[in-house]
mmCIF file of C-alpha atoms in Angstrom:
data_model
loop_
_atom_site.group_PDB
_atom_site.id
_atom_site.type_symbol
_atom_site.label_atom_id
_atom_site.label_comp_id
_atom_site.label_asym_id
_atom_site.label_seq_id
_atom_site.Cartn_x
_atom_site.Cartn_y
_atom_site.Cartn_z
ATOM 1 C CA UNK A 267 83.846 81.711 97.249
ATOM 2 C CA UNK A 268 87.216 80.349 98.596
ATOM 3 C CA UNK A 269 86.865 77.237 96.236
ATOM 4 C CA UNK A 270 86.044 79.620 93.190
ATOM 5 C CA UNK A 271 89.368 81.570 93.338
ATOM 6 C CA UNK A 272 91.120 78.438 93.872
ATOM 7 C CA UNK A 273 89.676 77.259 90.426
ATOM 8 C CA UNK A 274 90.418 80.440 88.785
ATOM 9 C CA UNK A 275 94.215 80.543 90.544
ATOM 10 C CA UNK A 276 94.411 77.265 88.388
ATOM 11 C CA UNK A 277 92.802 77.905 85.574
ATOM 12 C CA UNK A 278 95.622 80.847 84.521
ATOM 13 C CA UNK A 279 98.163 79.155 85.071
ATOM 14 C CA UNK A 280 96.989 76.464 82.265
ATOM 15 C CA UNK A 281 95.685 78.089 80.086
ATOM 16 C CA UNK A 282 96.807 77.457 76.257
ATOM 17 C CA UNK A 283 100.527 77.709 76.079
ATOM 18 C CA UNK A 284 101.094 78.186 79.483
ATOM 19 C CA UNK A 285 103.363 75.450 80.067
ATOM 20 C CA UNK A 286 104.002 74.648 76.487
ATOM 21 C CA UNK A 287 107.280 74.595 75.188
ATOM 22 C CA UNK A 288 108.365 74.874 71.745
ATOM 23 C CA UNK A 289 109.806 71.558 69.699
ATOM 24 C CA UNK A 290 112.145 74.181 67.668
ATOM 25 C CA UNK A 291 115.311 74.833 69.371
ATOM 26 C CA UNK A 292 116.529 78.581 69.441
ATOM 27 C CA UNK A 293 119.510 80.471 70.053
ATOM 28 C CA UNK A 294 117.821 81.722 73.710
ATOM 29 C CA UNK A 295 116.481 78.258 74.629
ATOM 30 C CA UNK A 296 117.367 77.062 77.773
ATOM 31 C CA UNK A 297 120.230 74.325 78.114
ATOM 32 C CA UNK A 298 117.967 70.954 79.223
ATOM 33 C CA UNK A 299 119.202 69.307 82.145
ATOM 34 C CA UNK A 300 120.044 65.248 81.957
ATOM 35 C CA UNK A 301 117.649 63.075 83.171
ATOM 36 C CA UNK A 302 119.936 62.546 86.206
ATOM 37 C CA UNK A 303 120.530 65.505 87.714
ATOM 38 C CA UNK A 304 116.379 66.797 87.461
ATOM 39 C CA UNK A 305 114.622 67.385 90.767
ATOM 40 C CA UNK A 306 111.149 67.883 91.742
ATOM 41 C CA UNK A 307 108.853 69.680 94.122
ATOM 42 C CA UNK A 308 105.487 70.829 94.468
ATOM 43 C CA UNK A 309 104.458 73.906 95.609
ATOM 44 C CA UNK A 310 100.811 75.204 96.863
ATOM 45 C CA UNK A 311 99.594 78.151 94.332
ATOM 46 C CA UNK A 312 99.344 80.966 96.730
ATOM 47 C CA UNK A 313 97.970 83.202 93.614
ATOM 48 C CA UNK A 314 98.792 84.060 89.878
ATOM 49 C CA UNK A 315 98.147 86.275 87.180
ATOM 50 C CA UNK A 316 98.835 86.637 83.548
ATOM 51 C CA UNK A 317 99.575 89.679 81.653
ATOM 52 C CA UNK A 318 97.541 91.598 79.072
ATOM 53 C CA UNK A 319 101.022 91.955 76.896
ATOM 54 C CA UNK A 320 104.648 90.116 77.846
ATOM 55 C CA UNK A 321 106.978 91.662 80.119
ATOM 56 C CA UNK A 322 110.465 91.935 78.663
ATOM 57 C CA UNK A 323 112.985 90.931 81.268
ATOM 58 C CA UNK A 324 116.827 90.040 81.410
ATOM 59 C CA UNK A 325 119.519 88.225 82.755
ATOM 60 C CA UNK A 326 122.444 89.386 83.828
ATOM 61 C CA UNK A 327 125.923 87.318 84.594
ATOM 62 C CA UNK A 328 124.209 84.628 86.396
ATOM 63 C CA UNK A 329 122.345 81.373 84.652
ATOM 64 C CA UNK A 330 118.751 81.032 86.224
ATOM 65 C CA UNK A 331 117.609 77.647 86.605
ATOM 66 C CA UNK A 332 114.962 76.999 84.499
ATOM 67 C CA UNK A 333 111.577 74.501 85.415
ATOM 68 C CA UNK A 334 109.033 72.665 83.273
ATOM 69 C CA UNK A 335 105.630 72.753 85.414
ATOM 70 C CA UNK A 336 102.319 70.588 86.349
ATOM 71 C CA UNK A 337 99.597 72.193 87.425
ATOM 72 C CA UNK A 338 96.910 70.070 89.293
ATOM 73 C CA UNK A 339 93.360 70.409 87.568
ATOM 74 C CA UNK A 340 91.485 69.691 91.358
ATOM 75 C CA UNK A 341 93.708 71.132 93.599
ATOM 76 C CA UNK A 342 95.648 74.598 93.369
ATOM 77 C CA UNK A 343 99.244 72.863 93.359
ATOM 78 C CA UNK A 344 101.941 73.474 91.173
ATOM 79 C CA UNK A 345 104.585 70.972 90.547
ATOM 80 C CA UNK A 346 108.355 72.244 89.257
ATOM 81 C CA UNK A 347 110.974 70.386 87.548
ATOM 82 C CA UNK A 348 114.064 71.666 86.559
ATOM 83 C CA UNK A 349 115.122 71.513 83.034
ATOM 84 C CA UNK A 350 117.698 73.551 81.811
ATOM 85 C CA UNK A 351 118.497 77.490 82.638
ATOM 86 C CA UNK A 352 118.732 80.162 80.961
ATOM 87 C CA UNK A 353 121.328 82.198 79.149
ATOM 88 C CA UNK A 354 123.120 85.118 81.047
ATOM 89 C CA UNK A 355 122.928 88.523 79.423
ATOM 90 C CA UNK A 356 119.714 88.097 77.352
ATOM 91 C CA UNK A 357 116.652 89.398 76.878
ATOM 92 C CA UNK A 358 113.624 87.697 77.450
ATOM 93 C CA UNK A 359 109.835 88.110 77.590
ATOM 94 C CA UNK A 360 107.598 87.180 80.969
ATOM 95 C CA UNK A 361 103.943 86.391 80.324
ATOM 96 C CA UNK A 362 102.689 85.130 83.513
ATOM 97 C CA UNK A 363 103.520 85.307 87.209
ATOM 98 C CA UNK A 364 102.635 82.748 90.261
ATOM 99 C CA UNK A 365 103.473 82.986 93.952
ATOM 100 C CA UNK A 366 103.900 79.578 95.576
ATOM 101 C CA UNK A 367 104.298 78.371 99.092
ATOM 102 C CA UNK A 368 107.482 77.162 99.656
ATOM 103 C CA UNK A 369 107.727 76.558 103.256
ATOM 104 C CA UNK A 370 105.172 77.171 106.408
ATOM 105 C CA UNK A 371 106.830 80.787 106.478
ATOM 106 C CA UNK A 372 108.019 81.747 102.801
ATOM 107 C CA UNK A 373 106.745 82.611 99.510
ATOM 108 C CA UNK A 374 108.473 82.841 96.581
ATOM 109 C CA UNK A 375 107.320 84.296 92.773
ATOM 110 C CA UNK A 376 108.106 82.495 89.891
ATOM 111 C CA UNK A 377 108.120 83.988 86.326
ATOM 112 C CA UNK A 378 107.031 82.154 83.259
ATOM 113 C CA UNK A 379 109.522 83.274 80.480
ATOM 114 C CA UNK A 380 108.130 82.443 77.033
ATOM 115 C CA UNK A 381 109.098 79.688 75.298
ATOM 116 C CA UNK A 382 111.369 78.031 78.225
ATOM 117 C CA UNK A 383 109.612 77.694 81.136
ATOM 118 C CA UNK A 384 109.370 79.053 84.709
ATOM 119 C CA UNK A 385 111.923 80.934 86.690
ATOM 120 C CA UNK A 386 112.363 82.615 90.199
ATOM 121 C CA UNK A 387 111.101 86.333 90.014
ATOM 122 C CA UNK A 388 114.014 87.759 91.755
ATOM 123 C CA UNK A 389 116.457 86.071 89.268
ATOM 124 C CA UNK A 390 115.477 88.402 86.418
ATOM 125 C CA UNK A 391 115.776 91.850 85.506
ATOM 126 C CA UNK A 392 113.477 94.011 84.454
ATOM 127 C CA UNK A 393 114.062 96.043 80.736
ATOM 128 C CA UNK A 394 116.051 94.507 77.996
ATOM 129 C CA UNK A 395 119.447 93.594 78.340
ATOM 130 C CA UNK A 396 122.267 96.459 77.602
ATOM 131 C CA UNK A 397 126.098 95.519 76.791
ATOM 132 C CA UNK A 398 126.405 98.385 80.024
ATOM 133 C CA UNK A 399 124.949 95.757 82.321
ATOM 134 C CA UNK A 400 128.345 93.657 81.650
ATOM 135 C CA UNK A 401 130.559 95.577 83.411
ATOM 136 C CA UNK A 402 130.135 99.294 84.512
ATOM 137 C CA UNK A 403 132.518 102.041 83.383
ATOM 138 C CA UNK A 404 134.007 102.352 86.659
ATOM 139 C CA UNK A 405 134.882 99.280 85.918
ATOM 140 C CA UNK A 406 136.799 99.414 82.990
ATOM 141 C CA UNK A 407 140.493 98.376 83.616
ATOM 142 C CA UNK A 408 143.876 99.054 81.033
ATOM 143 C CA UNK A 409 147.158 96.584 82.192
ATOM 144 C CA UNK A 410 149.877 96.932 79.743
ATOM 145 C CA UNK A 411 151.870 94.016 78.731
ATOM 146 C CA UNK A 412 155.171 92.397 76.863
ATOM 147 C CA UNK A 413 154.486 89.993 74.315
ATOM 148 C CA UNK A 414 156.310 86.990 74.689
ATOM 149 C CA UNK A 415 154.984 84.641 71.862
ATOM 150 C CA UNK A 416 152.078 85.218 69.486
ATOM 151 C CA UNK A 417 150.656 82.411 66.765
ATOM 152 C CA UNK A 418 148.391 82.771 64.009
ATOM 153 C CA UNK A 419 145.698 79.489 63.357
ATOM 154 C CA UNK A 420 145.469 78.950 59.579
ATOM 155 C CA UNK A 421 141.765 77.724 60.762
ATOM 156 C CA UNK A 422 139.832 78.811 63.488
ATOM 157 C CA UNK A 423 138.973 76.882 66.481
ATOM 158 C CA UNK A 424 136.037 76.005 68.061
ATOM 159 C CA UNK A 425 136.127 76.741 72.452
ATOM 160 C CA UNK A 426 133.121 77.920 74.358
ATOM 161 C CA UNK A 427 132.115 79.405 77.642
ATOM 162 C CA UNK A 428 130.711 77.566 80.457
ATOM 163 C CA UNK A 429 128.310 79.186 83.424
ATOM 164 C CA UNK A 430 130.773 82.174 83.724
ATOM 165 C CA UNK A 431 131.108 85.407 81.257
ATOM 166 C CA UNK A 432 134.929 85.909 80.987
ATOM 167 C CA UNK A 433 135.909 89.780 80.755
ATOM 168 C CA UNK A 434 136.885 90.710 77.001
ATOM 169 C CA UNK A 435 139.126 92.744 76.630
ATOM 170 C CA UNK A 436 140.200 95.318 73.451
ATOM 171 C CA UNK A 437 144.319 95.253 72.431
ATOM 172 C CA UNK A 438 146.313 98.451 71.506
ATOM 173 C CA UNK A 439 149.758 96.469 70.153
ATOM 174 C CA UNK A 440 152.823 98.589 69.785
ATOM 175 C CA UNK A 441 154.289 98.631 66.401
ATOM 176 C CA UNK A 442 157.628 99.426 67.159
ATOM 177 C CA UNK A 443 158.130 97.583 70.224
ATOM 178 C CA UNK A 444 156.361 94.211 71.778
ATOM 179 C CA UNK A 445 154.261 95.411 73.817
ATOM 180 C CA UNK A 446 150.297 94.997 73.989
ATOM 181 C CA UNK A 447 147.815 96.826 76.250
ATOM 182 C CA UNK A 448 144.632 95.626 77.086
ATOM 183 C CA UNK A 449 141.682 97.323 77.940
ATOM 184 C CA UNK A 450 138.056 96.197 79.428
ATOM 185 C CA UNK A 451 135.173 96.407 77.339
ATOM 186 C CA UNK A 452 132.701 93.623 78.100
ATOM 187 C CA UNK A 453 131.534 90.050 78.935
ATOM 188 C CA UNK A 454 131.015 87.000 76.570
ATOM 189 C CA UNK A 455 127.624 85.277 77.026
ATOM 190 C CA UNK A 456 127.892 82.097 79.293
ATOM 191 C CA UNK A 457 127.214 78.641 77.669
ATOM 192 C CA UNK A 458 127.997 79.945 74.371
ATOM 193 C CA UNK A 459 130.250 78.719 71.410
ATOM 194 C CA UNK A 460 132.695 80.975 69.603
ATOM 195 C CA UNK A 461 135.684 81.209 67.520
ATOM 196 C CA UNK A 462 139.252 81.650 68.447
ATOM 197 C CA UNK A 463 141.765 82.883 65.597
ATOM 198 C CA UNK A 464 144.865 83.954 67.204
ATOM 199 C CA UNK A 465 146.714 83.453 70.536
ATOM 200 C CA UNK A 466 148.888 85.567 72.632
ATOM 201 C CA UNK A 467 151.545 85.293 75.791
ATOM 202 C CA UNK A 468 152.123 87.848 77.157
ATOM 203 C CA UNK A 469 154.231 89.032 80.447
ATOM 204 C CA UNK A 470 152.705 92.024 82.716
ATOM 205 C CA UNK A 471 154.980 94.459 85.171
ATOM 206 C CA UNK A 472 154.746 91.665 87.924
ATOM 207 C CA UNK A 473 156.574 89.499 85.466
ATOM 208 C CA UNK A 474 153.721 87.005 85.602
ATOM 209 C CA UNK A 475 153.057 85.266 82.087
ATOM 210 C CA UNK A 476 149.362 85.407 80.679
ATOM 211 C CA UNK A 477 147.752 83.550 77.687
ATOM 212 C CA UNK A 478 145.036 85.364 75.786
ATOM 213 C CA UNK A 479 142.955 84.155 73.312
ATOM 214 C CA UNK A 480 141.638 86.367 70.277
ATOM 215 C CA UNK A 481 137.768 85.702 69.971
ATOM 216 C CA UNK A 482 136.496 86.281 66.895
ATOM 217 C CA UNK A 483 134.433 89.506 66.585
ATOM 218 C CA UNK A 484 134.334 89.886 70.651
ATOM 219 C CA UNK A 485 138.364 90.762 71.925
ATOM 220 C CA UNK A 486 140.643 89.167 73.679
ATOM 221 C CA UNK A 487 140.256 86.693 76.321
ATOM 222 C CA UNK A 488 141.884 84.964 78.975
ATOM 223 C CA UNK A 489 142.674 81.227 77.326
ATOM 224 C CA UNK A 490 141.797 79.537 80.833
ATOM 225 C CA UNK A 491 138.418 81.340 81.109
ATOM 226 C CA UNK A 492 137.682 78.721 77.402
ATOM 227 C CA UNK A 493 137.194 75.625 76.835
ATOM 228 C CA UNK A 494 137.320 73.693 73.764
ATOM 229 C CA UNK A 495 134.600 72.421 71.651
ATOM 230 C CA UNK A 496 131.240 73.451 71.062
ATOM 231 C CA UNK A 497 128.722 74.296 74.224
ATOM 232 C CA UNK A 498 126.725 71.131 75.549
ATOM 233 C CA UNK A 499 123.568 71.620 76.588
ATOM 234 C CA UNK A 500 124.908 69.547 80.409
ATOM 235 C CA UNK A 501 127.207 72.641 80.399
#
């Protein structure tokens, strides 16, 4: 009897399109990891189950590894490699579910998010992402500044985020005086690529000097939270 669950443990977990992923790249699909930097391990399948219609999860701020797997057709054994991770503040959909052994003492669940690959349970959300999950009202912060120097680009450039979602912020500027106040109203996505069209130094009360950056179509953000040129997938 023992044997025939173990079969059946293995059996969902590769069955068609489990551990496919697709050749077409999409906006959502995880960043692959270099060669390099990939690490192995292989787990004991503890169970797993698969579910009658996908799950639709989230990330939030954070960038959950992501891992390509092997399962073992004689023995219930899972092997995980990482291979990319996923992008922060999207929505995603979970078809499958497997707790693995991890240690004598610990379990841990792993997710399989459709079309990228397998990620820890407790790194994703459940529900589709909101802009609210960004940052919470309470959280919402005005600072009122003096514009030192402002400059126009006649084309836009190219900068992108890394692992981190800068805070974006919406301007009020002053048309009678130089003075710009800025006002919290989100996150950018992390390992994304956007457009920068204007720029913006500006002084605040403690007579510290800040340089913002004008995002096209998002706000203003802090010019050392960007970096230039498009996002890499080794970002």
């Amino acid at each position: 009897m023992k044997k025939s669950l173990t079969v059946m443990t293995v059996l969902a977990l590769v069955a068609p399109m489990a551990l496919a992923v697709p050749a077409s790249a999409k906006s959502t699909t995880a960043a692959t990891t270099t060669a390099a930097k990939a690490t192995s391990h292989t787990y004991t399948i503890v169970s797993a189950k698969t579910f009658k219609a996908a799950k639709a999860y989230h990330t939030k701020d954070a960038r959950p590894v992501v891992y390509k797997a092997a399962v073992a057709a004689d023995r219930p054994t899972m092997k995980l490699t990482t291979k990319g991770k996923l992008k922060a503040g999207t929505t995603y959909k979970v078809t499958k579910q497997a707790k693995l052994k991890i240690s004598a003492k610990k379990n841990q669940t792993y997710s399989y998010v459709k079309g990228q690959g397998w990620v820890v349970a407790s790194k994703l959300t459940a529900g589709k992402f909101k802009a609210a999950d960004g940052v919470k009202a309470k959280a919402t912060k005005t600072t009122k500044y003096t514009i030192v120097s402002s400059a126009f680009y006649k084309k836009a450039k190219t900068v992108h985020t890394k692992d981190a979602r800068p805070v974006v912020y919406k301007a009020a500027i002053a048309a009678d005086r130089p003075t710009m106040t800025l006002t919290s109203k989100g996150k950018l996505k992390a390992g994304t690529t956007y457009k920068v069209t204007k720029q913006i130094k500006a002084k605040n009360s403690a007579k510290k000097t800040k340089t913002f950056s004008y995002v096209k179509g998002q706000g203003w953000v802090l010019k050392s939270n960007l970096t230039s040129g498009q996002a890499k997938a080794a970002d």
